[in-house]
Amino acid sequence: MSQNPSKTSDIVEKAYRGLAERLFEKASAACDRLETDDPEALHDFRVALRRLRTHLSTHRDHLGKHDANEFRKRLTALVAATNTSRDQEVQREWIQRRLEGDEVEGIERDGLELVLTRFSTNGDSMSELDPIRQHFADIGKKFHKRRWSLPDYARLKDAPDRSVRAVTKAAVLKLAAKLRKQIAAIDSVDSVKATHQARLAVKRLRYILEPLDNVTPGASEVIDELKRMQDTLGAIRDMQILHLQIALAAGVADELGDEHSGNPLDAGTATASPPPALDNVERKALDAAMDHVRVEAQKDFKVLQERWLDDKAAPLLKRVEKLVATL
């Protein structure tokens, strides 16, 4: 005897609401760690927020569009508010690692040390997390009191397929198409916008596919490859931001071209305060530091180029499409 569609939908939606609640609890636990000295706390908090946001966006039909969209927008704003702290943390750690080794010498080392000094005099970016923790606490109060506005199935007889399978498949195919488009648009380390958009697409694609890991044949390998692509795009993105950071410190990034317009990378993305007057030695040191960062970005770009550019990502994206076709 076939199962009542309405009852099946209720079961699915309870499961997805339960998953949303578990993802929120993970974000809450990571938020609590922001008050400690845990160096991974901020990263884990941001990842937890993004996973929850992706779940709310992908399965809003199973959660109730109104509530899911409201929380998704608030989480998006919260992630954006952590960008400055995250970027400074990543940049500081990267520079410290470079200075601890023997790969950087002379004027390049002087330039990186000068940037690191500027970070330490810009104030403690982690103190900026206090209002973020409070904002998340406010979201939590509403999240735990929310009433998911589920649709009336009696009026959805002619609606498109809203099954988990159909929703997941549609979301994956949409992100795969976006990733294919943005990867094709990356032609150099200066392709800031396309790099940013490709990184977002591959990240969200991975988050949606992760529940299939160890359940669907071939999912694990696809997810691992997407993670490698995400890491490479992220490394390039970090160097793009650090390059801009140093340019701002040197006072040579007053005007940014069209490639840097909008969210992908602008003066607000970097964390430097207005540059002080620089003498010739300091300016040359910062110029050398910028050159060093660009060389490092080119190394990551070469990896991206060898593995995924010039249509080399096509086999991976076809595997993604085949994967969801089996759902």
Coordinates of C-alpha atoms in Angstrom, one line a residue, residues 29-327:
A29 CA 29.1 25.6 20.0
A30 CA 31.7 27.2 17.7
C31 CA 30.4 30.7 18.8
D32 CA 31.1 29.8 22.4
R33 CA 34.7 29.0 21.5
L34 CA 35.2 32.5 20.2
E35 CA 35.7 33.6 23.8
T36 CA 38.6 31.2 24.2
D37 CA 42.1 31.2 22.7
D38 CA 41.2 28.5 20.3
P39 CA 42.9 29.5 17.0
E40 CA 40.3 27.5 15.0
A41 CA 37.2 28.9 16.6
L42 CA 36.6 31.7 14.1
H43 CA 37.1 29.4 11.2
D44 CA 34.8 26.7 12.6
F45 CA 32.2 29.3 13.4
R46 CA 32.2 30.7 9.9
V47 CA 32.0 27.2 8.4
A48 CA 29.1 26.3 10.6
L49 CA 27.2 29.4 9.7
R50 CA 27.8 28.8 6.0
R51 CA 26.7 25.1 6.2
L52 CA 23.5 26.2 8.0
R53 CA 22.9 29.0 5.5
T54 CA 23.3 26.6 2.6
H55 CA 20.9 24.1 4.2
L56 CA 18.3 26.9 4.7
S57 CA 18.7 28.1 1.1
T58 CA 18.6 24.7 -0.6
H59 CA 15.7 23.2 1.4
R60 CA 13.7 26.3 2.2
D61 CA 10.6 24.5 0.6
H62 CA 10.9 21.8 3.3
L63 CA 11.5 24.3 6.1
G64 CA 9.1 27.1 5.1
K65 CA 10.3 29.8 2.8
H66 CA 9.5 32.8 5.0
D67 CA 11.4 31.5 8.1
A68 CA 14.2 30.0 6.1
N69 CA 14.8 33.1 4.0
E70 CA 14.7 35.3 7.1
F71 CA 17.4 33.4 9.0
R72 CA 19.5 32.9 5.9
K73 CA 19.7 36.7 5.3
R74 CA 20.6 37.2 8.9
L75 CA 23.3 34.6 8.8
T76 CA 24.7 36.1 5.6
A77 CA 25.1 39.4 7.3
L78 CA 26.7 37.7 10.3
V79 CA 29.3 35.9 8.1
A80 CA 30.1 39.2 6.3
A81 CA 30.6 40.8 9.7
T82 CA 33.4 38.3 10.5
N83 CA 35.3 38.9 7.3
T84 CA 37.7 41.5 8.7
S85 CA 38.7 39.4 11.7
R86 CA 39.1 36.3 9.5
D87 CA 41.2 38.0 6.9
Q88 CA 43.5 39.6 9.5
E89 CA 43.9 36.2 11.2
V90 CA 44.7 34.4 7.9
Q91 CA 47.1 37.1 6.8
R92 CA 48.9 37.4 10.1
E93 CA 49.4 33.6 10.3
W94 CA 50.6 33.4 6.7
I95 CA 53.1 36.2 7.1
Q96 CA 54.4 34.7 10.4
R97 CA 54.9 31.3 8.7
R98 CA 56.9 33.0 5.9
L99 CA 59.0 34.9 8.4
E100 CA 59.7 31.8 10.5
G101 CA 61.3 30.1 7.4
D102 CA 64.3 31.0 5.4
E103 CA 62.5 31.5 2.0
V104 CA 62.1 35.3 2.5
E105 CA 65.1 37.5 2.8
G106 CA 66.3 41.1 2.5
I107 CA 63.8 43.8 1.4
E108 CA 60.9 41.3 1.0
R109 CA 61.3 40.2 4.6
D110 CA 61.5 43.9 5.7
G111 CA 58.2 44.5 3.8
L112 CA 56.4 41.6 5.4
E113 CA 57.6 42.6 8.9
L114 CA 56.3 46.1 8.3
V115 CA 52.9 44.7 7.3
L116 CA 52.8 42.5 10.3
T117 CA 53.7 45.5 12.5
R118 CA 50.8 47.4 11.0
F119 CA 48.4 44.5 11.8
S120 CA 49.5 44.6 15.5
T121 CA 49.0 48.4 15.6
N122 CA 45.5 48.3 14.0
G123 CA 44.0 46.9 17.2
D124 CA 42.8 43.5 18.2
S125 CA 40.4 42.3 15.4
M126 CA 39.2 39.6 17.8
S127 CA 37.6 42.2 20.0
E128 CA 35.4 43.1 17.1
L129 CA 33.7 39.7 17.6
D130 CA 31.9 40.8 20.8
P131 CA 29.0 42.4 18.9
I132 CA 29.0 39.4 16.5
R133 CA 28.6 37.0 19.4
Q134 CA 25.7 39.1 20.7
H135 CA 24.1 39.2 17.2
F136 CA 24.3 35.5 17.0
A137 CA 22.7 35.1 20.5
D138 CA 19.8 37.3 19.3
I139 CA 19.4 35.2 16.2
G140 CA 19.4 32.1 18.5
K141 CA 16.6 33.4 20.6
K142 CA 14.4 33.8 17.6
F143 CA 15.6 30.6 16.0
H144 CA 14.5 28.5 18.9
K145 CA 11.1 30.2 19.0
R146 CA 10.4 30.2 15.3
R147 CA 7.4 28.5 13.8
W148 CA 8.4 27.1 10.4
S149 CA 5.7 28.4 8.0
L150 CA 5.1 25.2 6.1
P151 CA 2.8 25.3 3.0
D152 CA -0.6 23.9 2.7
Y153 CA -0.2 20.7 0.7
A154 CA -3.9 20.7 -0.3
R155 CA -3.0 23.6 -2.6
L156 CA 0.2 22.1 -4.0
K157 CA -1.2 19.2 -6.1
D158 CA 0.0 20.9 -9.3
A159 CA 3.2 22.2 -7.9
P160 CA 6.6 21.0 -9.2
D161 CA 8.3 18.0 -7.5
R162 CA 9.4 19.2 -4.0
S163 CA 11.0 15.9 -2.9
V164 CA 14.4 15.9 -1.3
R165 CA 15.8 14.2 -4.3
A166 CA 14.4 16.8 -6.8
V167 CA 15.3 19.8 -4.7
T168 CA 18.9 18.5 -4.1
K169 CA 19.3 17.6 -7.8
A170 CA 18.1 21.1 -8.9
A171 CA 20.4 22.9 -6.5
V172 CA 23.5 20.8 -7.4
L173 CA 22.9 21.2 -11.2
K174 CA 22.5 25.0 -10.7
L175 CA 25.7 25.4 -8.7
A176 CA 27.6 23.1 -11.1
A177 CA 26.5 25.3 -14.0
K178 CA 27.6 28.4 -12.1
L179 CA 31.0 26.8 -11.3
R180 CA 31.5 25.9 -14.9
K181 CA 30.8 29.5 -16.0
Q182 CA 33.1 31.1 -13.3
I183 CA 36.0 28.7 -13.8
A184 CA 35.8 29.4 -17.6
A185 CA 36.0 33.2 -16.7
I186 CA 39.3 32.8 -14.8
D187 CA 42.2 33.6 -17.1
S188 CA 44.8 35.0 -14.7
V189 CA 45.6 35.6 -11.0
D190 CA 43.9 39.0 -11.5
S191 CA 40.5 37.4 -12.3
V192 CA 39.3 38.5 -8.9
K193 CA 35.5 38.4 -9.4
A194 CA 35.5 35.0 -11.2
T195 CA 37.8 33.5 -8.6
H196 CA 35.5 34.7 -5.8
Q197 CA 32.3 33.5 -7.5
A198 CA 33.9 30.1 -8.4
R199 CA 35.0 29.6 -4.8
L200 CA 31.5 30.3 -3.5
A201 CA 30.0 27.9 -6.0
V202 CA 32.3 25.1 -5.3
K203 CA 32.0 25.6 -1.5
R204 CA 28.2 25.5 -1.6
L205 CA 28.2 22.6 -4.0
R206 CA 30.4 20.6 -1.6
Y207 CA 28.1 21.4 1.3
I208 CA 25.1 20.1 -0.5
L209 CA 26.8 16.9 -1.6
E210 CA 28.5 16.1 1.8
P211 CA 25.4 14.3 3.2
L212 CA 25.8 11.8 0.3
D213 CA 29.3 10.9 1.4
N214 CA 29.6 7.2 2.3
V215 CA 26.0 6.7 1.1
T216 CA 26.1 7.3 -2.7
P217 CA 28.8 5.4 -4.7
G218 CA 31.4 7.9 -6.0
A219 CA 30.4 10.8 -3.8
S220 CA 33.4 10.7 -1.5
E221 CA 35.9 11.1 -4.4
V222 CA 33.9 13.9 -6.0
I223 CA 33.7 15.7 -2.6
D224 CA 37.4 15.4 -2.1
E225 CA 38.2 16.8 -5.5
L226 CA 35.8 19.7 -4.9
K227 CA 37.6 20.3 -1.5
R228 CA 41.0 20.5 -3.3
M229 CA 39.6 23.0 -5.8
Q230 CA 38.0 25.1 -3.0
D231 CA 41.3 25.2 -1.1
T232 CA 43.2 26.3 -4.2
L233 CA 40.7 29.0 -5.1
G234 CA 40.8 30.1 -1.4
A235 CA 44.6 30.3 -1.4
I236 CA 44.4 32.6 -4.5
R237 CA 41.7 34.7 -2.9
D238 CA 43.7 35.1 0.3
M239 CA 46.7 36.3 -1.7
Q240 CA 44.5 38.7 -3.6
I241 CA 43.3 40.2 -0.4
L242 CA 46.7 40.4 1.1
H243 CA 48.1 42.0 -2.0
L244 CA 45.4 44.7 -1.7
Q245 CA 46.1 45.0 2.0
I246 CA 49.8 45.8 1.3
A247 CA 48.8 48.1 -1.6
L248 CA 46.6 50.1 0.8
A249 CA 49.4 50.2 3.4
A250 CA 51.7 51.6 0.7
G251 CA 49.1 54.1 -0.3
V252 CA 49.0 52.8 -3.9
A253 CA 45.4 51.4 -4.0
D254 CA 43.4 54.6 -3.7
E255 CA 41.4 53.8 -6.9
L256 CA 40.4 50.3 -7.8
G257 CA 39.4 49.3 -11.3
D258 CA 36.1 47.7 -12.5
E259 CA 37.5 44.2 -11.7
H260 CA 37.4 45.1 -8.0
S261 CA 34.0 46.7 -8.0
G262 CA 31.3 45.3 -5.7
N263 CA 31.7 42.6 -3.2
P264 CA 34.5 40.5 -4.7
L265 CA 37.4 42.7 -3.6
D266 CA 37.4 46.3 -2.7
A267 CA 39.0 48.6 -0.2
G268 CA 36.5 47.5 2.4
T269 CA 37.6 43.9 2.0
A270 CA 41.1 44.7 3.3
T271 CA 41.7 45.6 6.9
A272 CA 44.4 48.3 6.7
S273 CA 43.9 51.7 8.3
P274 CA 44.7 54.8 6.3
P275 CA 48.5 54.6 5.5
P276 CA 50.8 56.9 7.4
A277 CA 53.5 58.8 5.6
L278 CA 56.2 56.4 4.3
D279 CA 59.8 57.0 3.7
N280 CA 61.5 55.6 0.6
V281 CA 62.9 52.6 2.4
E282 CA 59.5 51.6 3.7
R283 CA 57.8 52.1 0.4
K284 CA 60.4 50.0 -1.4
A285 CA 60.0 47.3 1.3
L286 CA 56.2 47.2 0.8
D287 CA 56.6 47.1 -3.0
A288 CA 58.9 44.1 -2.5
A289 CA 56.3 42.5 -0.2
M290 CA 53.6 43.0 -2.9
D291 CA 55.8 41.3 -5.5
H292 CA 56.4 38.4 -3.1
V293 CA 52.7 37.9 -2.5
R294 CA 52.0 38.1 -6.2
V295 CA 54.6 35.4 -6.9
E296 CA 52.9 33.1 -4.3
A297 CA 49.5 33.8 -5.8
Q298 CA 50.9 32.8 -9.2
K299 CA 52.1 29.5 -7.7
D300 CA 48.5 28.7 -6.6
F301 CA 47.1 29.9 -9.9
K302 CA 49.4 27.5 -11.7
V303 CA 47.9 24.6 -9.7
L304 CA 44.4 25.8 -10.6
Q305 CA 45.4 26.1 -14.2
E306 CA 47.0 22.6 -14.4
R307 CA 44.1 20.9 -12.7
W308 CA 40.9 22.7 -13.5
L309 CA 41.2 25.6 -16.0
D310 CA 40.9 25.3 -19.8
D311 CA 38.0 22.9 -19.5
K312 CA 40.0 20.5 -17.3
A313 CA 37.2 20.8 -14.7
A314 CA 34.7 19.3 -17.2
P315 CA 35.2 15.6 -16.1
L316 CA 34.7 16.6 -12.5
L317 CA 31.5 18.5 -13.2
K318 CA 30.2 15.5 -15.3
R319 CA 30.8 13.2 -12.4
V320 CA 28.8 15.6 -10.2
E321 CA 25.9 15.5 -12.7
K322 CA 26.1 11.7 -12.9
L323 CA 26.1 11.5 -9.1
V324 CA 22.9 13.4 -8.6
A325 CA 21.3 11.6 -11.6
T326 CA 21.4 8.4 -9.4
L327 CA 19.4 10.0 -6.6

